[in-house]
PDB file of N, CA and C in Angstrom:
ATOM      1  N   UNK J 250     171.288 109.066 -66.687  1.00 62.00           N
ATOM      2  CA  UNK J 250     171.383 110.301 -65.915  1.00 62.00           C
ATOM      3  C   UNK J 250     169.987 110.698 -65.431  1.00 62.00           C
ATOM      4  N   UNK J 251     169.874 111.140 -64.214  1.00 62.00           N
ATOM      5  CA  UNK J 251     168.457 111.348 -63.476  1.00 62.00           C
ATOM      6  C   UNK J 251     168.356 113.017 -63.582  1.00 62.00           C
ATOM      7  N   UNK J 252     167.546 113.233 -64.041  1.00 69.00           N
ATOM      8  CA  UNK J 252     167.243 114.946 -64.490  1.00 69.00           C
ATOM      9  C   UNK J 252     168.283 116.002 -65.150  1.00 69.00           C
ATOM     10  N   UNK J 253     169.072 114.661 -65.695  1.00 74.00           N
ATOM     11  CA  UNK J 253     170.173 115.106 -66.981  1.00 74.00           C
ATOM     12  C   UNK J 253     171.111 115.665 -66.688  1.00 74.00           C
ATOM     13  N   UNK J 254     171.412 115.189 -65.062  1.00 67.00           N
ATOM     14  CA  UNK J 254     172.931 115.905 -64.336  1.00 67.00           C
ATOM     15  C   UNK J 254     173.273 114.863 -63.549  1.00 67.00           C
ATOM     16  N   UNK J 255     172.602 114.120 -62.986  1.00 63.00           N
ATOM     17  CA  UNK J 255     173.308 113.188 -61.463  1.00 63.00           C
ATOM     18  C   UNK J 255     173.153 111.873 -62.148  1.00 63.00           C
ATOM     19  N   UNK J 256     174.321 111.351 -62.210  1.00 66.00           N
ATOM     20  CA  UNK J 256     175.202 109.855 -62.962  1.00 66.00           C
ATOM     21  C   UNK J 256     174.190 108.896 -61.586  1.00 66.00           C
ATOM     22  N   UNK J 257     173.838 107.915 -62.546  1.00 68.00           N
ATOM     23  CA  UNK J 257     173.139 106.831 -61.818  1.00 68.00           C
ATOM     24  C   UNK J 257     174.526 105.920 -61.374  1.00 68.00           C
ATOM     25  N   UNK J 258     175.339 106.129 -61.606  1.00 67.00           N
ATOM     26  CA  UNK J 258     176.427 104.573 -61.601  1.00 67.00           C
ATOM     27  C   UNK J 258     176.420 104.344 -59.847  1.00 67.00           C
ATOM     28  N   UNK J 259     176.227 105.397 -58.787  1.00 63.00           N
ATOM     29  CA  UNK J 259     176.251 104.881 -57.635  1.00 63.00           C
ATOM     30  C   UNK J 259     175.029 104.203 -56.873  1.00 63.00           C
ATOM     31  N   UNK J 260     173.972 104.638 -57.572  1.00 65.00           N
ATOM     32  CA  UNK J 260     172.525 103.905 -57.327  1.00 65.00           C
ATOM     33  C   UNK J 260     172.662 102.470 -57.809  1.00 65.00           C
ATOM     34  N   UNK J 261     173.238 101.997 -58.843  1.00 68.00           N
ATOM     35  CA  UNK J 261     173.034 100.475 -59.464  1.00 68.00           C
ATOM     36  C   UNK J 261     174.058 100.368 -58.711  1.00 68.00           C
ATOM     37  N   UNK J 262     175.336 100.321 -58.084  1.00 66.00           N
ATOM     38  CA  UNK J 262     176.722 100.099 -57.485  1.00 66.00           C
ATOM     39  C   UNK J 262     176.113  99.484 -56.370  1.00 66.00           C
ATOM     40  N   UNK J 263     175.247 100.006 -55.768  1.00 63.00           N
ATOM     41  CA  UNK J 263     174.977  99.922 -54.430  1.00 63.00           C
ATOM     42  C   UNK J 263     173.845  98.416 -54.253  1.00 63.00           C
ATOM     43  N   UNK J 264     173.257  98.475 -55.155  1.00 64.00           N
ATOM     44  CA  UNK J 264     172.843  97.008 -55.190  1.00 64.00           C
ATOM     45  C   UNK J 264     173.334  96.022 -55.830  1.00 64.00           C
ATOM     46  N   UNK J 265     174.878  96.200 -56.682  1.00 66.00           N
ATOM     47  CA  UNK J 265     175.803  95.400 -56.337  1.00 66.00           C
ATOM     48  C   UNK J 265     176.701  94.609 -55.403  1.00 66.00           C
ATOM     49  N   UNK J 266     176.594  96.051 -54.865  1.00 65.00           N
ATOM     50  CA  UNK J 266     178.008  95.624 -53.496  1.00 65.00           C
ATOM     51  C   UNK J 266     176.975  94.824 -52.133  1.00 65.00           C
ATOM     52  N   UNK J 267     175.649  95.472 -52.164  1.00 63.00           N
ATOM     53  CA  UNK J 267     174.979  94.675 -51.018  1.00 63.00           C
ATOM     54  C   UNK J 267     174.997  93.059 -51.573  1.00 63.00           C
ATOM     55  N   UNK J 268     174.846  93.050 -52.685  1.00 64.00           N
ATOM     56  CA  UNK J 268     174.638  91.361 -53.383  1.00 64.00           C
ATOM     57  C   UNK J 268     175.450  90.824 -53.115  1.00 64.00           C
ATOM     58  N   UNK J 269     176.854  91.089 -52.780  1.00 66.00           N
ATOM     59  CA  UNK J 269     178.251  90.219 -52.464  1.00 66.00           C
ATOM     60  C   UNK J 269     178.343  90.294 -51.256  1.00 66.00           C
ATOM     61  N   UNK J 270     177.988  91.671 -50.313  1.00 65.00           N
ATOM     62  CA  UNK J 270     177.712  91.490 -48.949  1.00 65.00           C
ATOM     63  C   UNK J 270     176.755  90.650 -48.449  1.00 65.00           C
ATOM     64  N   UNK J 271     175.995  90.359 -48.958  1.00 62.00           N
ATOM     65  CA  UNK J 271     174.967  89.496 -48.683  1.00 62.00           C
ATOM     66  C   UNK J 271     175.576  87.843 -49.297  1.00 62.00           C
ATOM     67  N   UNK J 272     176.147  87.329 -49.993  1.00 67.00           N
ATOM     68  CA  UNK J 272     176.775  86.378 -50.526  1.00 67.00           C
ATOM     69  C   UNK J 272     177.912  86.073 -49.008  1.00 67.00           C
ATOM     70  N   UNK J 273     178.665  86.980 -49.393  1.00 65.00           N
ATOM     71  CA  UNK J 273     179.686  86.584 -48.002  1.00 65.00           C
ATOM     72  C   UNK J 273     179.510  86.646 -46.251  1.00 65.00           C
ATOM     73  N   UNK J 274     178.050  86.848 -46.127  1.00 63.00           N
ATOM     74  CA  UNK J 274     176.980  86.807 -45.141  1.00 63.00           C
ATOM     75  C   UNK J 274     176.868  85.716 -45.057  1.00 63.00           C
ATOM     76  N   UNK J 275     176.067  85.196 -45.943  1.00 63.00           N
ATOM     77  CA  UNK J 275     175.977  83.649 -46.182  1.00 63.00           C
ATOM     78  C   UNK J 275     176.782  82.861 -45.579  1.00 63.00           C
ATOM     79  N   UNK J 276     177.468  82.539 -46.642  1.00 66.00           N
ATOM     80  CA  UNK J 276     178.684  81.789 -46.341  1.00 66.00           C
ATOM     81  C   UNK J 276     179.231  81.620 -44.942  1.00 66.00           C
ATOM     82  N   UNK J 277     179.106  82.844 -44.006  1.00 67.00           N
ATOM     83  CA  UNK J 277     179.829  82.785 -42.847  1.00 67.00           C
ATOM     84  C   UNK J 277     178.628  82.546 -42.036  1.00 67.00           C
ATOM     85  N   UNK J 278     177.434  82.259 -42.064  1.00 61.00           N
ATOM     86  CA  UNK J 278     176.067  81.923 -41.665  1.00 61.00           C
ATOM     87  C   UNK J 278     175.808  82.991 -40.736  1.00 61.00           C
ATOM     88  N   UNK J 279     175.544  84.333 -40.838  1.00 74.00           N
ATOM     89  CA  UNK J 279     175.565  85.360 -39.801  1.00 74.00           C
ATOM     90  C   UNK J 279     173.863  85.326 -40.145  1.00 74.00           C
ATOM     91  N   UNK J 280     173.534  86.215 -38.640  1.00 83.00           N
ATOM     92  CA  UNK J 280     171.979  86.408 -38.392  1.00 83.00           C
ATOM     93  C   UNK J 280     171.885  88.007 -38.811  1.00 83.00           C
ATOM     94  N   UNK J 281     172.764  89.201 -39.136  1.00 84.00           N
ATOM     95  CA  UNK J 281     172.077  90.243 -39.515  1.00 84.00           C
ATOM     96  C   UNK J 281     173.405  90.954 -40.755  1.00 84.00           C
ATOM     97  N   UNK J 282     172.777  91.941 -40.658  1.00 80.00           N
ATOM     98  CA  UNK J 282     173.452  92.977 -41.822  1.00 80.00           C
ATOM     99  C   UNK J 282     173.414  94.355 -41.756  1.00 80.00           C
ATOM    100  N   UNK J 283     174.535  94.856 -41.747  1.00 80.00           N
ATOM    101  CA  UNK J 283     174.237  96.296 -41.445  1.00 80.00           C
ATOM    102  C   UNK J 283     174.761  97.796 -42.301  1.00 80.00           C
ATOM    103  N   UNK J 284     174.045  98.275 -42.187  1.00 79.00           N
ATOM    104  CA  UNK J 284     174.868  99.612 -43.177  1.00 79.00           C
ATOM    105  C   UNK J 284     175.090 101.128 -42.705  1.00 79.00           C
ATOM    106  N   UNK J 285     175.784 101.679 -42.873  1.00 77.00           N
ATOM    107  CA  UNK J 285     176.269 102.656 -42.315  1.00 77.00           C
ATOM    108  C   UNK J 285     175.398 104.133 -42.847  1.00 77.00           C
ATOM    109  N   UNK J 286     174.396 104.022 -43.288  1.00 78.00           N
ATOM    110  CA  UNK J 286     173.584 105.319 -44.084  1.00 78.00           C
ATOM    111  C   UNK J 286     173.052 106.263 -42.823  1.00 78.00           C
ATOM    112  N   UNK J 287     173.300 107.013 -43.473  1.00 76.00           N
ATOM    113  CA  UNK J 287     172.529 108.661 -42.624  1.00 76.00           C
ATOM    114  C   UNK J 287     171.428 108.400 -41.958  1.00 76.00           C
ATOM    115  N   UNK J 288     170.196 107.581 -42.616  1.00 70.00           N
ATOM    116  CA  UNK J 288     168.739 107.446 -42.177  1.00 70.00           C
ATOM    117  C   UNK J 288     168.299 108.595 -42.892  1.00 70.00           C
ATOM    118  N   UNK J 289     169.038 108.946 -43.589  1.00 70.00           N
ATOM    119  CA  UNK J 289     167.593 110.250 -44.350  1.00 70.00           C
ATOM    120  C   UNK J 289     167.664 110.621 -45.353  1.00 70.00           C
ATOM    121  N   UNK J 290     168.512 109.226 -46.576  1.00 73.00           N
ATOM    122  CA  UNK J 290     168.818 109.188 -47.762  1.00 73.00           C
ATOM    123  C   UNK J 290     168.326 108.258 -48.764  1.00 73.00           C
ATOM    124  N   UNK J 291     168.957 108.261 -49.784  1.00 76.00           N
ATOM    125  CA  UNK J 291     168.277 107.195 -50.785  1.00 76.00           C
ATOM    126  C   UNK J 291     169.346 105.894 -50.294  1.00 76.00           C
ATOM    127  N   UNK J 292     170.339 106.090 -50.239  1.00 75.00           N
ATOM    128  CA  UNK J 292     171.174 104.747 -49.710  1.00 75.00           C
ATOM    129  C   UNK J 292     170.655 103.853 -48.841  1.00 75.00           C
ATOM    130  N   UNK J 293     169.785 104.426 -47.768  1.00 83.00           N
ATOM    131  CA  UNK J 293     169.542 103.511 -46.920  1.00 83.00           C
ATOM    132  C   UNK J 293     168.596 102.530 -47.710  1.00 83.00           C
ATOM    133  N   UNK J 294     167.702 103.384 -48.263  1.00 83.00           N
ATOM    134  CA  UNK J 294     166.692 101.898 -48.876  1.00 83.00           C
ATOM    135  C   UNK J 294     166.774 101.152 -49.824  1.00 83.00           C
ATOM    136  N   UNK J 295     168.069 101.796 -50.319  1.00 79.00           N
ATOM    137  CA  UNK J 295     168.792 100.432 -51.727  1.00 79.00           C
ATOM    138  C   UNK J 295     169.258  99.856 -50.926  1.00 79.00           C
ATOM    139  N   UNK J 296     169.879  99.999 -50.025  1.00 79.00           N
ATOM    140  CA  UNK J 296     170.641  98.817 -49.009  1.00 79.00           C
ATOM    141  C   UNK J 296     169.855  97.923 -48.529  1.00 79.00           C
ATOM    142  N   UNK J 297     168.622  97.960 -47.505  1.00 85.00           N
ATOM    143  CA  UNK J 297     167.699  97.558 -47.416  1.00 85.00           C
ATOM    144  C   UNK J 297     166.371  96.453 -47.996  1.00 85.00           C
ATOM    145  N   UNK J 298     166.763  97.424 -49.149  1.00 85.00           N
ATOM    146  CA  UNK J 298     166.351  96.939 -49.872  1.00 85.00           C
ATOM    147  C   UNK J 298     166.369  95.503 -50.497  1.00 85.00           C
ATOM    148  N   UNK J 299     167.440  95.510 -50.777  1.00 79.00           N
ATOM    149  CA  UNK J 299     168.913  94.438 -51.064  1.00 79.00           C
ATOM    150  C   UNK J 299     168.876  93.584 -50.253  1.00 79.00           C
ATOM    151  N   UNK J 300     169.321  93.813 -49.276  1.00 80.00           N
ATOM    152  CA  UNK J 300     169.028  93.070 -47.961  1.00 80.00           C
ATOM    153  C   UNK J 300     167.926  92.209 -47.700  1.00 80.00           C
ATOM    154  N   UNK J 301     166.608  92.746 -48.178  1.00 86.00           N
ATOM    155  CA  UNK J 301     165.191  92.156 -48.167  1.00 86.00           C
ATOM    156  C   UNK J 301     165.297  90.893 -48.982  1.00 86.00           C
ATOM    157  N   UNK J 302     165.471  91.434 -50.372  1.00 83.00           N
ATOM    158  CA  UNK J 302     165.766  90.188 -51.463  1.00 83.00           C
ATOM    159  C   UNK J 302     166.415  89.845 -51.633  1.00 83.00           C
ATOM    160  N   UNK J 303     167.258  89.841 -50.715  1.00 77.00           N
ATOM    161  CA  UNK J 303     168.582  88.628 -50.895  1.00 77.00           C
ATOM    162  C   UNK J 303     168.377  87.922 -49.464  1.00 77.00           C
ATOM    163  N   UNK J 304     168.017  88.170 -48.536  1.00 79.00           N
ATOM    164  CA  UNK J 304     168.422  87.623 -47.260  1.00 79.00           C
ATOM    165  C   UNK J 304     167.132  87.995 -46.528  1.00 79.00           C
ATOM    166  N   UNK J 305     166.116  87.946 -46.602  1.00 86.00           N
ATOM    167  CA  UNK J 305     165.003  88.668 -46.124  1.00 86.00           C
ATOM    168  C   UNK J 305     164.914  87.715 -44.071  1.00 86.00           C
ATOM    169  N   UNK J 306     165.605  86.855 -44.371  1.00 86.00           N
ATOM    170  CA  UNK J 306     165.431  86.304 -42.876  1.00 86.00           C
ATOM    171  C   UNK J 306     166.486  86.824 -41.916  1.00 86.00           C
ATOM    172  N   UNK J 307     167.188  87.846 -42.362  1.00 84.00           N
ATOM    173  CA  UNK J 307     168.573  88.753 -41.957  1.00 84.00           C
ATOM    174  C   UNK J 307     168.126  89.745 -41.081  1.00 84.00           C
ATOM    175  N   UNK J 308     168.448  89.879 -39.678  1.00 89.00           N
ATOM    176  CA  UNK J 308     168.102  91.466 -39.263  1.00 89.00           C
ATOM    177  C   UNK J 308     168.998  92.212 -40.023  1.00 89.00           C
ATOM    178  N   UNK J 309     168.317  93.348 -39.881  1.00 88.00           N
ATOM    179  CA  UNK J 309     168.985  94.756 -40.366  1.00 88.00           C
ATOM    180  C   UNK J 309     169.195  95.668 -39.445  1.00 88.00           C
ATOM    181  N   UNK J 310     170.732  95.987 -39.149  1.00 88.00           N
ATOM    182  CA  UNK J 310     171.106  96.600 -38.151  1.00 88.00           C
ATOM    183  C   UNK J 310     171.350  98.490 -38.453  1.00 88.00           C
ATOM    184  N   UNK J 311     170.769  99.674 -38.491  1.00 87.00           N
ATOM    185  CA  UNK J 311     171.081 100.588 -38.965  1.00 87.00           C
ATOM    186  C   UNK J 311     171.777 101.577 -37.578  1.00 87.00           C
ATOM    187  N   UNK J 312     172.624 101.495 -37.364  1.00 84.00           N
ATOM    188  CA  UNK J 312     173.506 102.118 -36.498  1.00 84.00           C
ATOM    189  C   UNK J 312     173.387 103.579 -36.672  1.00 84.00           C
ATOM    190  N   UNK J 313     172.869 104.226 -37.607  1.00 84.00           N
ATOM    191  CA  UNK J 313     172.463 105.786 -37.783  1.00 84.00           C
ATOM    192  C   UNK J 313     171.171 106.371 -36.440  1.00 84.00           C
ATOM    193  N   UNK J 314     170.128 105.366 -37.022  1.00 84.00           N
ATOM    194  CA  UNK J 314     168.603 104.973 -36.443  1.00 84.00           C
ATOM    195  C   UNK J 314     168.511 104.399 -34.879  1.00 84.00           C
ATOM    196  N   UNK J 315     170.285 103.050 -34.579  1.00 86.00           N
ATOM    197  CA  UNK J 315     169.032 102.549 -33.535  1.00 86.00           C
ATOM    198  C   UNK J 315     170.767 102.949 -32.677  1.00 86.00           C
ATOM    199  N   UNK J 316     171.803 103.420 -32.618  1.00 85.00           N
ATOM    200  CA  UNK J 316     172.880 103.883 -31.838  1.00 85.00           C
ATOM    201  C   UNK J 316     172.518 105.382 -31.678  1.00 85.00           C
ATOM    202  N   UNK J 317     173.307 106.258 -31.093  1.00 85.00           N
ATOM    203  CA  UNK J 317     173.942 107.420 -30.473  1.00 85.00           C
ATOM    204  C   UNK J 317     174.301 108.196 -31.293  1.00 85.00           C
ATOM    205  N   UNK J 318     174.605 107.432 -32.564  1.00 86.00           N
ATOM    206  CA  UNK J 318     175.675 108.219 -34.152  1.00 86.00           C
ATOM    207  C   UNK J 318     174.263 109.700 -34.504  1.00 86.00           C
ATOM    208  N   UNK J 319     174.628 110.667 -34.609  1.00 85.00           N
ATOM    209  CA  UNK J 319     173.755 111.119 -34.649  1.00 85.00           C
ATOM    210  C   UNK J 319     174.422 112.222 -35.924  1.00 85.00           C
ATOM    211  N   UNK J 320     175.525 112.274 -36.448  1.00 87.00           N
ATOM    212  CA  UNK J 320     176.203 113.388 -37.079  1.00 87.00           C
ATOM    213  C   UNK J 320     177.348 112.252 -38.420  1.00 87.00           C
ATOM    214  N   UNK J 321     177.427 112.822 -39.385  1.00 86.00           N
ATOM    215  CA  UNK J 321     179.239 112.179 -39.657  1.00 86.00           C
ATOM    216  C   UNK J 321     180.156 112.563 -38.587  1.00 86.00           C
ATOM    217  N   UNK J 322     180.367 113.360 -38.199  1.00 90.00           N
ATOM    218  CA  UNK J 322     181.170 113.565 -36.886  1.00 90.00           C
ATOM    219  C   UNK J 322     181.392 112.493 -36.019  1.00 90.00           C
ATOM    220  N   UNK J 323     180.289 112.584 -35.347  1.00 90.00           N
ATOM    221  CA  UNK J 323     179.974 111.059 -34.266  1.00 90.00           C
ATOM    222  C   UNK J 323     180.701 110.105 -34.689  1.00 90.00           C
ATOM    223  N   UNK J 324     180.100 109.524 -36.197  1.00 88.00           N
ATOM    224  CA  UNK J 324     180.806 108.240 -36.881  1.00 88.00           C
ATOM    225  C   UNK J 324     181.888 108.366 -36.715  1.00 88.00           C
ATOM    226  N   UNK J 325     182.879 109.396 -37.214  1.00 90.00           N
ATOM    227  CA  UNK J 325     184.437 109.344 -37.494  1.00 90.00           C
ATOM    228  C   UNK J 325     184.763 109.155 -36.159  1.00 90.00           C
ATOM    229  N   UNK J 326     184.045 109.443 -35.055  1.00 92.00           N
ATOM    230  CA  UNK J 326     184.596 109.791 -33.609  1.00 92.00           C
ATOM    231  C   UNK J 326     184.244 108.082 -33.436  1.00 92.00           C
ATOM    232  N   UNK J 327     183.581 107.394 -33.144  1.00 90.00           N
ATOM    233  CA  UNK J 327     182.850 106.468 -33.259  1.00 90.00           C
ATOM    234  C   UNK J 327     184.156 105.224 -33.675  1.00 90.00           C
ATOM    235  N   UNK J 328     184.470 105.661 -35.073  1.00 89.00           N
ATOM    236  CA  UNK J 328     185.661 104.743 -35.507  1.00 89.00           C
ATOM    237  C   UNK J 328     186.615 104.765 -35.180  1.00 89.00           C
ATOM    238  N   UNK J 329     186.929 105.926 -34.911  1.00 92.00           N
ATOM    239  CA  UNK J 329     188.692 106.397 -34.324  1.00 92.00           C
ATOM    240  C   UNK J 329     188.515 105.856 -33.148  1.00 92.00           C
ATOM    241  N   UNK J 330     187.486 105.800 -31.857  1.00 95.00           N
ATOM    242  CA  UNK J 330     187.525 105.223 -30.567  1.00 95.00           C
ATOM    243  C   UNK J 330     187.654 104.051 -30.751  1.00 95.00           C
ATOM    244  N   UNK J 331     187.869 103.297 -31.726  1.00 94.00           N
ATOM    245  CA  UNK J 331     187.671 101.863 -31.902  1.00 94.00           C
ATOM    246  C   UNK J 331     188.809 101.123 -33.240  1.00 94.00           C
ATOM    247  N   UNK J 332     189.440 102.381 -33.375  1.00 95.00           N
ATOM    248  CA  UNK J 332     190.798 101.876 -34.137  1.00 95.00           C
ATOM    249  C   UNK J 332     190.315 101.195 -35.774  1.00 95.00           C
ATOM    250  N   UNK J 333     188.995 101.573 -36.007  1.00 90.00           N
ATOM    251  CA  UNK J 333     188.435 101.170 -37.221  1.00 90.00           C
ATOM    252  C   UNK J 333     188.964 102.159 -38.398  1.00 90.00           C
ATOM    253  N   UNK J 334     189.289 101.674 -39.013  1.00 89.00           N
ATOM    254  CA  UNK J 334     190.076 102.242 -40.573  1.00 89.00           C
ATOM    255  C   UNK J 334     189.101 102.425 -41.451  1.00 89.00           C
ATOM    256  N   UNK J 335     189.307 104.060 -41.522  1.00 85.00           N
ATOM    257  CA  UNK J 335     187.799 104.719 -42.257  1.00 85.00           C
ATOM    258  C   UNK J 335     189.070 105.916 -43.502  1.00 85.00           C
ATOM    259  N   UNK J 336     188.094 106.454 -44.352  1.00 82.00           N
ATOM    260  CA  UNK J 336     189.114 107.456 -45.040  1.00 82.00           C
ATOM    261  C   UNK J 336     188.323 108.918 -44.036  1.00 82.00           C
ATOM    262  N   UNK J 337     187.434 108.696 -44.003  1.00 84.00           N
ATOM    263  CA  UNK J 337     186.515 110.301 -43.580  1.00 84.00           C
ATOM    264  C   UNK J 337     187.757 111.072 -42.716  1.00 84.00           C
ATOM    265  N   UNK J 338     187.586 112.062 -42.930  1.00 86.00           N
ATOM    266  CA  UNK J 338     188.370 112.985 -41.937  1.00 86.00           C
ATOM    267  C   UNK J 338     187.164 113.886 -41.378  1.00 86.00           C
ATOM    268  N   UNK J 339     187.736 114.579 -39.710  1.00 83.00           N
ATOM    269  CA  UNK J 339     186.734 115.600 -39.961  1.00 83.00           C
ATOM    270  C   UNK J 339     186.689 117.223 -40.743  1.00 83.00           C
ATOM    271  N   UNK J 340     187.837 117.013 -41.292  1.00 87.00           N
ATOM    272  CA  UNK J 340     188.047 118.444 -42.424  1.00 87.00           C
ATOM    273  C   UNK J 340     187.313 117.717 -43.821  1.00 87.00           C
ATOM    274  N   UNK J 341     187.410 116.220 -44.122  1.00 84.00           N
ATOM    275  CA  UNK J 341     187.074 116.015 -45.057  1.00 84.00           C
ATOM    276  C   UNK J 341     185.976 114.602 -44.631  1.00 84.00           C
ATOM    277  N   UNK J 342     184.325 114.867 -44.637  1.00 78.00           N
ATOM    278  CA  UNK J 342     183.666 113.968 -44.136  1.00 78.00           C
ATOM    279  C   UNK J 342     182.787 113.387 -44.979  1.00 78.00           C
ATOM    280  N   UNK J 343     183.075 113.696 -46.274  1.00 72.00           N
ATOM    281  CA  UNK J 343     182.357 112.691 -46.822  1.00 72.00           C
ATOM    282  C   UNK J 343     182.791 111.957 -47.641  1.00 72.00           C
ATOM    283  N   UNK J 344     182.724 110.773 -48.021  1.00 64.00           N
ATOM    284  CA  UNK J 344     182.754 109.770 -48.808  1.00 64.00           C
ATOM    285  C   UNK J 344     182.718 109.628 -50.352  1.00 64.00           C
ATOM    286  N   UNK J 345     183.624 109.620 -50.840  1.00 66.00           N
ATOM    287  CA  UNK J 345     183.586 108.731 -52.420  1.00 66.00           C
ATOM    288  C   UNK J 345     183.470 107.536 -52.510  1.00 66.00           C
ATOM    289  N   UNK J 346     182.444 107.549 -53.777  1.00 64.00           N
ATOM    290  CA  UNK J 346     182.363 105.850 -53.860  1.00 64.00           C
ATOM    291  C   UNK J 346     182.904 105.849 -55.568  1.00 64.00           C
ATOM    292  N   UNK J 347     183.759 105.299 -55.459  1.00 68.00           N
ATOM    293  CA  UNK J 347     184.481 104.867 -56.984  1.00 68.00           C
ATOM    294  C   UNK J 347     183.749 103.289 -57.624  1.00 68.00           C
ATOM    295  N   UNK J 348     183.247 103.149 -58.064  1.00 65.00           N
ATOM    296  CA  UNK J 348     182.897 101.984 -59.379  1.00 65.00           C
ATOM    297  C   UNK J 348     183.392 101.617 -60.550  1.00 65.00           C
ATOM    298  N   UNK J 349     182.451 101.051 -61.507  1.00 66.00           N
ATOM    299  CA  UNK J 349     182.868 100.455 -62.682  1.00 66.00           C
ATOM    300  C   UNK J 349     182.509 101.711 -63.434  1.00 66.00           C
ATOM    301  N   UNK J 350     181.731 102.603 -63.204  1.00 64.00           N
ATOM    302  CA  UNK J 350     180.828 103.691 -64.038  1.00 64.00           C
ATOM    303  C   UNK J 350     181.329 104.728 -63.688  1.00 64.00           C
ATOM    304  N   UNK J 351     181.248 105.441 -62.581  1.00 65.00           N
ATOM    305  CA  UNK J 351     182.174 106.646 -62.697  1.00 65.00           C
ATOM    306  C   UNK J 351     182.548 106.964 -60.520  1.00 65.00           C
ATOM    307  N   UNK J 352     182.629 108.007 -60.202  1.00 67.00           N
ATOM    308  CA  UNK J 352     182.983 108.162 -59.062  1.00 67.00           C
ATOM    309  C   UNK J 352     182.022 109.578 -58.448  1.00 67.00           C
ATOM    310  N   UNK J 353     181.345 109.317 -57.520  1.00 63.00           N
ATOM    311  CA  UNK J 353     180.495 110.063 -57.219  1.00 63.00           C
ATOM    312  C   UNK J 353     181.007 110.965 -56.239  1.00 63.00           C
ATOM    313  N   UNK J 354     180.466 112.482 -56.224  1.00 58.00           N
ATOM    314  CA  UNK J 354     181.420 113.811 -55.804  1.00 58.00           C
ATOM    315  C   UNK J 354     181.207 113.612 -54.126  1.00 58.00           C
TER     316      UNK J 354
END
């Protein structure tokens, strides 16, 4: 626990799930990788991160940073124009991430 209230389980999660994203990258021999983060969080640079040491010859595509997405709004608008299957609503826009450790609010 980080200042004896906020559960680490989604910080270590996250350089799990890039490790298998990056595994099944591989495999399909792709040239980049991309993640869906705000640009003004801790997610982006565990992702990144990840990305570096696992695949460091990988572009990194951040669609927050180098697209138009400028809001969660945008995004959900963004996916729905494109028939992409997201849970976000815009009454309900943010994200749970469920793990092995617990489920973050």
């Amino acid at each position: 626990m980080y200042e004896g209230k906020y559960l680490l389980g989604t910080s270590i999660a996250r350089l799990c799930s890039q490790s298998g994203k990056w595994k099944w990258h591989w495999r399909k021999a792709r040239d980049a990788l991309s993640h869906g983060c705000t640009g003004k969080g801790n997610d982006q640079v565990r992702f990144e991160l990840a990305y570096k040491a696992f695949a460091p010859q990988l572009k990194i595509i951040a669609p927050w940073r180098e697209w138009t997405i400028q809001s969660r709004h945008d995004a959900i608008a963004y996916a729905k124009e494109r028939n992409i299957s997201i849970t976000a609503t815009a009454e309900k826009i943010y994200s749970r991430d469920s793990n092995l450790w617990h489920m973050s609010p």
